[in-house]
Tab-separated table of C-alpha atoms in Angstrom:
chain	number	residue	atom	x	y	z
K	1	ASP	CA	-84.860	42.026	-61.344
K	2	ALA	CA	-88.571	42.186	-61.901
K	3	LYS	CA	-90.215	44.723	-59.639
K	4	THR	CA	-93.726	45.299	-58.406
K	5	THR	CA	-95.541	48.595	-58.213
K	6	GLN	CA	-98.397	49.139	-55.813
K	7	PRO	CA	-100.320	52.212	-54.688
K	8	THR	CA	-98.976	53.534	-51.414
K	9	SER	CA	-102.340	53.592	-49.689
K	10	MET	CA	-106.017	52.816	-50.203
K	11	ASP	CA	-109.224	53.171	-48.231
K	12	CYS	CA	-112.155	50.782	-48.231
K	13	ALA	CA	-115.523	50.864	-46.495
K	14	GLU	CA	-116.257	48.019	-44.123
K	15	GLY	CA	-118.279	45.266	-45.784
K	16	ARG	CA	-117.287	46.312	-49.293
K	17	ALA	CA	-114.819	44.567	-51.557
K	18	ALA	CA	-111.229	45.776	-51.399
K	19	ASN	CA	-109.404	45.571	-54.713
K	20	LEU	CA	-105.649	45.972	-54.426
K	21	PRO	CA	-103.754	46.334	-57.715
K	22	CYS	CA	-100.180	45.364	-58.470
K	23	ASN	CA	-98.094	45.896	-61.580
K	24	HIS	CA	-95.304	43.453	-62.408
K	25	SER	CA	-94.665	44.210	-66.067
K	26	THR	CA	-91.270	42.468	-66.253
K	27	ILE	CA	-92.402	39.181	-64.730
K	28	SER	CA	-91.081	36.131	-66.534
K	29	GLY	CA	-93.016	33.034	-67.450
K	30	ASN	CA	-92.161	30.816	-64.499
K	31	GLU	CA	-92.351	33.448	-61.763
K	32	TYR	CA	-95.194	33.366	-59.261
K	33	VAL	CA	-97.143	36.263	-57.791
K	34	TYR	CA	-97.465	36.123	-54.014
K	35	TRP	CA	-99.491	38.293	-51.674
K	36	TYR	CA	-98.695	38.762	-48.010
K	37	ARG	CA	-100.040	41.223	-45.485
K	38	GLN	CA	-98.658	42.703	-42.312
K	39	ILE	CA	-101.001	43.842	-39.613
K	40	HIS	CA	-99.475	46.477	-37.361
K	41	SER	CA	-96.684	45.103	-35.140
K	42	GLN	CA	-97.183	41.535	-36.340
K	43	GLY	CA	-95.230	39.262	-38.673
K	44	PRO	CA	-96.220	39.074	-42.351
K	45	GLN	CA	-99.039	36.679	-43.104
K	46	TYR	CA	-99.403	34.684	-46.305
K	47	ILE	CA	-102.607	35.362	-48.231
K	48	ILE	CA	-102.501	33.720	-51.642
K	49	HIS	CA	-100.302	33.058	-54.654
K	50	GLY	CA	-100.708	32.211	-58.330
K	51	LEU	CA	-98.884	31.647	-61.587
K	52	LYS	CA	-101.300	32.145	-64.479
K	53	ASN	CA	-104.794	31.212	-63.397
K	54	ASN	CA	-107.012	33.106	-61.026
K	55	GLU	CA	-106.951	31.712	-57.515
K	56	THR	CA	-109.358	31.816	-54.578
K	57	ASN	CA	-109.052	30.702	-50.992
K	58	GLU	CA	-110.838	31.443	-47.737
K	59	MET	CA	-109.104	34.785	-47.383
K	60	ALA	CA	-109.071	36.322	-50.836
K	61	SER	CA	-109.118	36.007	-54.601
K	62	LEU	CA	-106.227	36.682	-56.938
K	63	ILE	CA	-106.895	37.848	-60.467
K	64	ILE	CA	-103.910	37.739	-62.841
K	65	THR	CA	-104.193	39.362	-66.254
K	66	GLU	CA	-103.684	37.200	-69.299
K	67	ASP	CA	-100.338	38.842	-70.109
K	68	ARG	CA	-99.360	38.406	-66.420
K	69	LYS	CA	-98.154	41.981	-66.205
K	70	SER	CA	-100.538	42.895	-63.427
K	71	SER	CA	-102.723	41.329	-60.786
K	72	THR	CA	-105.428	42.296	-58.318
K	73	LEU	CA	-105.985	40.975	-54.831
K	74	ILE	CA	-109.638	41.003	-53.841
K	75	LEU	CA	-110.869	40.883	-50.274
K	76	PRO	CA	-114.573	40.266	-50.920
K	77	HIS	CA	-116.014	41.696	-47.709
K	78	ALA	CA	-113.423	43.806	-45.958
K	79	THR	CA	-113.548	44.078	-42.169
K	80	LEU	CA	-111.743	46.413	-39.796
K	81	ARG	CA	-109.322	43.575	-39.048
K	82	ASP	CA	-108.182	43.641	-42.673
K	83	THR	CA	-106.490	46.978	-42.081
K	84	ALA	CA	-102.848	46.208	-42.874
K	85	VAL	CA	-100.009	46.685	-45.330
K	86	TYR	CA	-100.442	44.376	-48.317
K	87	TYR	CA	-97.388	43.217	-50.211
K	88	CYS	CA	-97.381	41.961	-53.769
K	89	ILE	CA	-94.256	39.891	-54.421
K	90	VAL	CA	-92.903	38.271	-57.534
K	91	PHE	CA	-90.922	35.155	-56.798
K	92	TYR	CA	-87.557	34.982	-58.565
K	93	ASN	CA	-86.681	31.342	-58.783
K	94	GLN	CA	-83.155	32.107	-59.988
K	95	GLY	CA	-82.325	34.030	-56.868
K	96	GLY	CA	-84.583	32.086	-54.551
K	97	LYS	CA	-85.613	35.213	-52.688
K	98	LEU	CA	-88.907	36.788	-51.786
K	99	ILE	CA	-88.389	40.523	-52.173
K	100	PHE	CA	-90.859	42.748	-50.337
K	101	GLY	CA	-91.610	46.183	-51.796
K	102	GLN	CA	-93.237	49.083	-49.987
K	103	GLY	CA	-96.703	47.543	-50.160
K	104	THR	CA	-100.151	49.149	-50.032
K	105	GLU	CA	-101.440	50.407	-46.725
K	106	LEU	CA	-105.120	49.459	-46.705
K	107	SER	CA	-107.373	51.238	-44.234
K	108	VAL	CA	-110.813	49.722	-43.762
K	109	LYS	CA	-113.170	52.300	-42.330
K	110	PRO	CA	-116.543	51.818	-40.596
N	1	ASP	CA	-99.595	26.187	-30.398
N	2	THR	CA	-97.413	28.875	-31.954
N	3	ALA	CA	-96.024	27.764	-35.320
N	4	VAL	CA	-92.989	30.086	-35.414
N	5	SER	CA	-91.864	31.594	-32.140
N	6	GLN	CA	-89.145	34.097	-31.324
N	7	THR	CA	-87.517	35.192	-28.102
N	8	PRO	CA	-87.241	37.779	-26.838
N	9	LYS	CA	-90.051	39.963	-28.153
N	10	TYR	CA	-88.233	43.130	-27.126
N	11	LEU	CA	-84.508	43.652	-26.705
N	12	VAL	CA	-82.938	46.915	-25.549
N	13	THR	CA	-79.173	47.057	-25.308
N	14	GLN	CA	-76.149	49.325	-25.474
N	15	MET	CA	-73.883	49.840	-28.469
N	16	GLY	CA	-71.016	47.402	-28.577
N	17	ASN	CA	-72.836	44.597	-26.784
N	18	ASP	CA	-73.368	41.093	-28.175
N	19	LYS	CA	-76.883	39.681	-28.236
N	20	SER	CA	-78.810	36.686	-29.569
N	21	ILE	CA	-82.326	36.207	-30.841
N	22	LYS	CA	-83.806	32.726	-30.865
N	23	CYS	CA	-86.284	31.234	-33.301
N	24	GLU	CA	-88.101	27.924	-33.221
N	25	GLN	CA	-90.651	26.400	-35.580
N	26	ASN	CA	-92.846	23.408	-34.856
N	27	LEU	CA	-94.127	22.964	-38.395
N	28	GLY	CA	-91.582	20.354	-39.452
N	29	HIS	CA	-90.247	22.714	-42.110
N	30	ASP	CA	-86.835	22.283	-43.689
N	31	THR	CA	-86.049	25.928	-44.387
N	32	MET	CA	-85.797	28.888	-42.027
N	33	TYR	CA	-85.117	32.568	-42.648
N	34	TRP	CA	-84.183	35.792	-40.936
N	35	TYR	CA	-85.576	39.109	-42.157
N	36	LYS	CA	-84.884	42.647	-41.000
N	37	GLN	CA	-87.519	45.396	-41.054
N	38	ASP	CA	-86.054	48.841	-40.585
N	39	SER	CA	-87.695	52.066	-39.447
N	40	LYS	CA	-88.929	52.743	-42.981
N	41	LYS	CA	-90.780	49.432	-42.839
N	42	PHE	CA	-88.836	47.784	-45.659
N	43	LEU	CA	-88.619	44.053	-45.072
N	44	LYS	CA	-85.386	42.460	-46.324
N	45	ILE	CA	-84.160	38.899	-46.229
N	46	MET	CA	-80.870	38.387	-44.399
N	47	PHE	CA	-80.247	34.644	-44.268
N	48	SER	CA	-81.814	31.349	-45.158
N	49	TYR	CA	-80.967	27.887	-43.901
N	50	ASN	CA	-82.123	24.603	-45.359
N	51	ASN	CA	-81.630	21.555	-43.140
N	52	LYS	CA	-79.016	23.443	-41.109
N	53	GLU	CA	-77.108	24.523	-44.210
N	54	LEU	CA	-76.743	28.190	-45.177
N	55	ILE	CA	-78.263	28.816	-48.615
N	56	ILE	CA	-78.881	32.560	-48.699
N	57	ASN	CA	-76.606	35.239	-47.242
N	58	GLU	CA	-77.611	38.704	-48.345
N	59	THR	CA	-74.324	40.567	-47.859
N	60	VAL	CA	-75.082	41.039	-44.203
N	61	PRO	CA	-72.159	42.319	-42.072
N	62	ASN	CA	-70.219	39.470	-40.540
N	63	ARG	CA	-71.181	40.786	-37.104
N	64	PHE	CA	-74.386	38.868	-37.777
N	65	SER	CA	-73.959	35.126	-37.421
N	66	PRO	CA	-76.888	32.772	-37.799
N	67	LYS	CA	-76.668	29.384	-36.148
N	68	SER	CA	-78.903	26.406	-36.791
N	69	PRO	CA	-78.427	23.649	-34.210
N	70	ASP	CA	-81.180	21.626	-35.857
N	71	LYS	CA	-83.708	22.247	-38.572
N	72	ALA	CA	-86.338	23.457	-36.081
N	73	HIS	CA	-84.147	26.250	-34.742
N	74	LEU	CA	-82.375	29.205	-36.299
N	75	ASN	CA	-80.767	31.648	-33.926
N	76	LEU	CA	-79.274	35.018	-34.795
N	77	HIS	CA	-76.235	36.237	-32.923
N	78	ILE	CA	-75.136	39.843	-33.338
N	79	ASN	CA	-71.716	41.046	-32.224
N	80	SER	CA	-70.682	44.617	-31.458
N	81	LEU	CA	-74.151	46.062	-31.868
N	82	GLU	CA	-74.458	49.381	-33.669
N	83	LEU	CA	-77.193	52.010	-33.674
N	84	GLY	CA	-78.133	51.012	-37.221
N	85	ASP	CA	-78.950	47.506	-36.093
N	86	SER	CA	-82.083	48.834	-34.419
N	87	ALA	CA	-84.978	47.210	-36.257
N	88	VAL	CA	-87.574	44.480	-35.999
N	89	TYR	CA	-86.179	41.054	-36.849
N	90	PHE	CA	-88.514	38.384	-38.158
N	91	CYS	CA	-87.893	34.690	-38.360
N	92	ALA	CA	-89.790	32.608	-40.921
N	93	SER	CA	-89.946	29.031	-42.115
N	94	SER	CA	-91.140	27.141	-45.158
N	95	ARG	CA	-91.468	23.538	-46.146
N	96	LEU	CA	-89.257	23.770	-49.204
N	97	SER	CA	-86.184	25.723	-50.164
N	98	LEU	CA	-86.738	28.855	-52.219
N	99	ALA	CA	-83.129	28.826	-53.333
N	100	GLY	CA	-83.801	25.447	-54.886
N	101	GLY	CA	-86.151	27.058	-57.344
N	102	SER	CA	-89.380	25.790	-55.865
N	103	THR	CA	-92.084	27.894	-54.323
N	104	ASP	CA	-93.603	27.582	-50.925
N	105	THR	CA	-95.444	29.597	-48.342
N	106	GLN	CA	-93.372	31.236	-45.645
N	107	TYR	CA	-94.719	31.435	-42.108
N	108	PHE	CA	-93.444	34.322	-40.038
N	109	GLY	CA	-92.836	34.706	-36.337
N	110	PRO	CA	-94.110	37.658	-34.293
N	111	GLY	CA	-90.845	39.586	-34.531
N	112	THR	CA	-88.177	40.813	-32.125
N	113	ARG	CA	-87.872	44.570	-31.720
N	114	LEU	CA	-84.208	45.386	-31.145
N	115	THR	CA	-83.289	48.824	-29.869
N	116	VAL	CA	-79.628	49.772	-29.645
N	117	LEU	CA	-78.889	52.788	-27.448
Protein backbone atom coordinates (compact mmCIF):
# COMPACT_ATOMS: atom_id res chain seq x y z
CA ASP A 1 0.00 0.00 0.00
CA ALA A 2 1.17 3.50 -0.70
CA LYS A 3 1.99 5.36 2.48
CA THR A 4 2.32 8.99 3.42
CA THR A 5 5.04 10.55 5.51
CA GLN A 6 4.50 13.78 7.38
CA PRO A 7 6.49 15.64 10.02
CA THR A 8 5.20 14.88 13.49
CA SER A 9 4.80 18.51 14.48
CA MET A 10 5.23 22.05 13.21
CA ASP A 11 4.87 25.55 14.59
CA CYS A 12 3.61 28.60 12.75
CA ALA A 13 3.23 32.23 13.76
CA GLU A 14 -0.27 33.65 13.64
CA GLY A 15 -0.94 35.50 10.39
CA ARG A 16 1.85 33.75 8.52
CA ALA A 17 1.47 31.02 5.94
CA ALA A 18 1.62 27.45 7.21
CA ASN A 19 3.18 25.02 4.76
CA LEU A 20 2.60 21.38 5.63
CA PRO A 21 4.57 18.84 3.57
CA CYS A 22 3.63 15.28 2.75
CA ASN A 23 5.58 12.58 0.96
CA HIS A 24 3.72 9.88 -0.96
CA SER A 25 6.45 8.46 -3.17
CA THR A 26 4.61 5.24 -4.09
CA ILE A 27 1.38 6.91 -5.18
CA SER A 28 -0.06 5.50 -8.38
CA GLY A 29 -1.48 7.44 -11.27
CA ASN A 30 -5.16 7.37 -10.39
CA GLU A 31 -4.83 7.90 -6.64
CA TYR A 32 -5.92 11.19 -5.10
CA VAL A 33 -4.27 13.16 -2.31
CA TYR A 34 -6.67 14.24 0.41
CA TRP A 35 -6.10 16.52 3.38
CA TYR A 36 -8.18 16.44 6.53
CA ARG A 37 -7.64 18.07 9.89
CA GLN A 38 -8.75 17.24 13.39
CA ILE A 39 -9.13 19.98 15.92
CA HIS A 40 -8.82 18.73 19.49
CA SER A 41 -11.78 16.56 20.57
CA GLN A 42 -13.64 17.09 17.30
CA GLY A 43 -14.28 14.89 14.27
CA PRO A 44 -11.94 15.13 11.27
CA GLN A 45 -12.76 17.92 8.85
CA TYR A 46 -12.21 17.79 5.11
CA ILE A 47 -9.89 20.48 3.76
CA ILE A 48 -9.02 19.82 0.13
CA HIS A 49 -8.06 17.12 -2.34
CA GLY A 50 -6.34 16.85 -5.71
CA LEU A 51 -5.08 14.46 -8.35
CA LYS A 52 -2.44 16.20 -10.46
CA ASN A 53 -3.16 19.90 -10.61
CA ASN A 54 -2.79 22.39 -7.82
CA GLU A 55 -6.05 23.15 -6.06
CA THR A 56 -7.35 26.08 -4.03
CA ASN A 57 -10.48 26.58 -2.01
CA GLU A 58 -11.61 28.92 0.75
CA MET A 59 -9.63 27.04 3.36
CA ALA A 60 -6.31 26.20 1.74
CA SER A 61 -4.20 25.51 -1.31
CA LEU A 62 -2.77 22.17 -2.34
CA ILE A 63 0.44 22.02 -4.32
CA ILE A 64 1.27 18.64 -5.88
CA THR A 65 4.69 18.10 -7.43
CA GLU A 66 4.85 17.16 -11.08
CA ASP A 67 5.97 13.61 -10.28
CA ARG A 68 3.15 13.43 -7.68
CA LYS A 69 5.50 12.01 -5.08
CA SER A 70 4.92 14.83 -2.63
CA SER A 71 2.49 17.61 -1.88
CA THR A 72 2.20 20.67 0.33
CA LEU A 73 -0.88 22.02 2.05
CA ILE A 74 -0.78 25.78 2.44
CA LEU A 75 -2.87 27.71 4.93
CA PRO A 76 -2.23 31.24 3.66
CA HIS A 77 -2.88 33.18 6.86
CA ALA A 78 -2.86 30.84 9.82
CA THR A 79 -4.99 31.70 12.85
CA LEU A 80 -5.04 30.23 16.34
CA ARG A 81 -8.12 28.24 15.32
CA ASP A 82 -6.02 26.39 12.74
CA THR A 83 -4.18 24.60 15.52
CA ALA A 84 -4.95 20.94 14.80
CA VAL A 85 -3.60 17.64 13.55
CA TYR A 86 -3.40 17.65 9.75
CA TYR A 87 -3.68 14.37 7.89
CA CYS A 88 -2.41 13.75 4.38
CA ILE A 89 -4.17 10.73 2.88
CA VAL A 90 -3.71 8.91 -0.38
CA PHE A 91 -6.90 7.37 -1.64
CA TYR A 92 -6.57 3.74 -2.74
CA ASN A 93 -9.36 3.13 -5.16
CA GLN A 94 -8.69 -0.62 -5.22
CA GLY A 95 -9.34 -0.95 -1.53
CA GLY A 96 -11.83 1.87 -1.27
CA LYS A 97 -10.43 3.00 2.05
CA LEU A 98 -9.17 6.28 3.41
CA ILE A 99 -6.19 5.40 5.59
CA PHE A 100 -5.19 8.01 8.16
CA GLY A 101 -1.53 8.18 9.20
CA GLN A 102 -0.15 9.91 12.28
CA GLY A 103 -0.56 13.38 10.79
CA THR A 104 1.23 16.65 11.57
CA GLU A 105 0.37 18.47 14.75
CA LEU A 106 0.33 22.14 13.77
CA SER A 107 0.56 24.70 16.56
CA VAL A 108 -0.23 28.27 15.58
CA LYS A 109 1.28 30.66 18.08
CA PRO A 110 0.46 34.34 18.73
CA ASP B 1 -28.54 21.83 11.61
CA THR B 2 -25.94 19.18 12.40
CA ALA B 3 -24.94 17.23 9.28
CA VAL B 4 -23.70 14.07 11.03
CA SER B 5 -24.81 13.51 14.59
CA GLN B 6 -23.93 10.82 17.11
CA THR B 7 -25.41 9.79 20.42
CA PRO B 8 -24.29 9.58 23.08
CA LYS B 9 -21.29 11.89 23.21
CA TYR B 10 -19.87 10.07 26.22
CA LEU B 11 -20.44 6.48 27.26
CA VAL B 12 -18.98 4.92 30.41
CA THR B 13 -19.73 1.28 31.07
CA GLN B 14 -18.48 -1.88 32.72
CA MET B 15 -16.64 -4.74 31.03
CA GLY B 16 -18.97 -7.37 29.67
CA ASN B 17 -21.87 -5.01 29.02
CA ASP B 18 -23.56 -4.50 25.65
CA LYS B 19 -23.93 -0.97 24.32
CA SER B 20 -25.01 0.88 21.18
CA ILE B 21 -23.91 4.10 19.54
CA LYS B 22 -26.26 5.81 17.12
CA CYS B 23 -25.41 7.86 14.06
CA GLU B 24 -27.63 9.90 11.79
CA GLN B 25 -26.83 12.04 8.76
CA ASN B 26 -29.14 14.56 7.14
CA LEU B 27 -27.02 15.14 4.05
CA GLY B 28 -28.83 12.64 1.83
CA HIS B 29 -25.63 10.62 1.48
CA ASP B 30 -25.62 7.01 0.36
CA THR B 31 -22.56 5.82 2.28
CA MET B 32 -21.84 5.81 6.00
CA TYR B 33 -18.79 4.74 7.98
CA TRP B 34 -17.58 3.92 11.46
CA TYR B 35 -14.04 4.77 12.54
CA LYS B 36 -12.21 4.05 15.77
CA GLN B 37 -9.60 6.40 17.23
CA ASP B 38 -7.55 4.80 19.97
CA SER B 39 -5.51 6.38 22.75
CA LYS B 40 -2.55 6.82 20.39
CA LYS B 41 -4.81 8.92 18.16
CA PHE B 42 -4.66 6.58 15.16
CA LEU B 43 -7.90 6.78 13.22
CA LYS B 44 -8.94 3.49 11.57
CA ILE B 45 -11.93 2.59 9.47
CA MET B 46 -14.08 -0.22 10.86
CA PHE B 47 -17.12 -0.50 8.60
CA SER B 48 -18.77 1.10 5.64
CA TYR B 49 -22.34 0.80 4.44
CA ASN B 50 -23.70 1.89 1.09
CA ASN B 51 -27.49 2.09 0.85
CA LYS B 52 -27.82 -0.20 3.87
CA GLU B 53 -25.43 -2.77 2.43
CA LEU B 54 -22.11 -3.61 4.11
CA ILE B 55 -19.20 -2.86 1.76
CA ILE B 56 -16.20 -2.57 4.05
CA ASN B 57 -15.50 -4.70 7.12
CA GLU B 58 -11.99 -4.21 8.42
CA THR B 59 -11.50 -7.47 10.34
CA VAL B 60 -13.28 -6.04 13.32
CA PRO B 61 -14.19 -8.56 16.06
CA ASN B 62 -17.67 -9.93 15.58
CA ARG B 63 -18.64 -8.40 18.93
CA PHE B 64 -19.07 -5.26 16.85
CA SER B 65 -22.21 -5.31 14.74
CA PRO B 66 -23.21 -2.34 12.63
CA LYS B 67 -26.85 -1.96 11.71
CA SER B 68 -28.29 0.32 9.06
CA PRO B 69 -32.08 0.59 9.28
CA ASP B 70 -32.07 3.11 6.44
CA LYS B 71 -29.42 4.98 4.53
CA ALA B 72 -29.56 7.96 6.92
CA HIS B 73 -28.69 5.87 9.97
CA LEU B 74 -25.81 3.59 10.89
CA ASN B 75 -25.74 2.31 14.43
CA LEU B 76 -22.93 0.42 16.10
CA HIS B 77 -23.74 -2.27 18.62
CA ILE B 78 -20.96 -3.71 20.75
CA ASN B 79 -21.38 -6.92 22.73
CA SER B 80 -19.35 -8.06 25.72
CA LEU B 81 -17.34 -4.86 25.99
CA GLU B 82 -13.64 -5.18 26.74
CA LEU B 83 -11.13 -2.72 28.16
CA GLY B 84 -9.50 -2.43 24.73
CA ASP B 85 -12.71 -1.14 23.23
CA SER B 86 -12.15 2.16 25.03
CA ALA B 87 -11.69 4.74 22.30
CA VAL B 88 -13.43 7.54 20.46
CA TYR B 89 -15.76 6.28 17.74
CA PHE B 90 -16.53 8.50 14.78
CA CYS B 91 -19.33 8.14 12.31
CA ALA B 92 -18.95 9.64 8.83
CA SER B 93 -20.89 9.84 5.60
CA SER B 94 -20.20 10.54 1.95
CA ARG B 95 -22.26 10.94 -1.16
CA LEU B 96 -20.59 8.15 -3.09
CA SER B 97 -19.09 4.81 -2.24
CA LEU B 98 -15.33 4.69 -1.82
CA ALA B 99 -15.34 0.95 -2.31
CA GLY B 100 -16.80 1.55 -5.74
CA GLY B 101 -13.61 3.23 -6.79
CA SER B 102 -14.88 6.78 -6.83
CA THR B 103 -13.74 9.57 -4.58
CA ASP B 104 -15.81 11.75 -2.38
CA THR B 105 -15.54 13.91 0.69
CA GLN B 106 -16.37 12.30 4.00
CA TYR B 107 -18.17 14.31 6.66
CA PHE B 108 -17.51 13.26 10.23
CA GLY B 109 -19.64 13.37 13.33
CA PRO B 110 -18.44 14.80 16.66
CA GLY B 111 -17.44 11.41 18.06
CA THR B 112 -18.52 9.19 20.95
CA ARG B 113 -15.98 8.68 23.72
CA LEU B 114 -16.41 5.16 25.06
CA THR B 115 -14.77 4.25 28.34
CA VAL B 116 -14.88 0.64 29.50
CA LEU B 117 -14.10 0.13 33.19
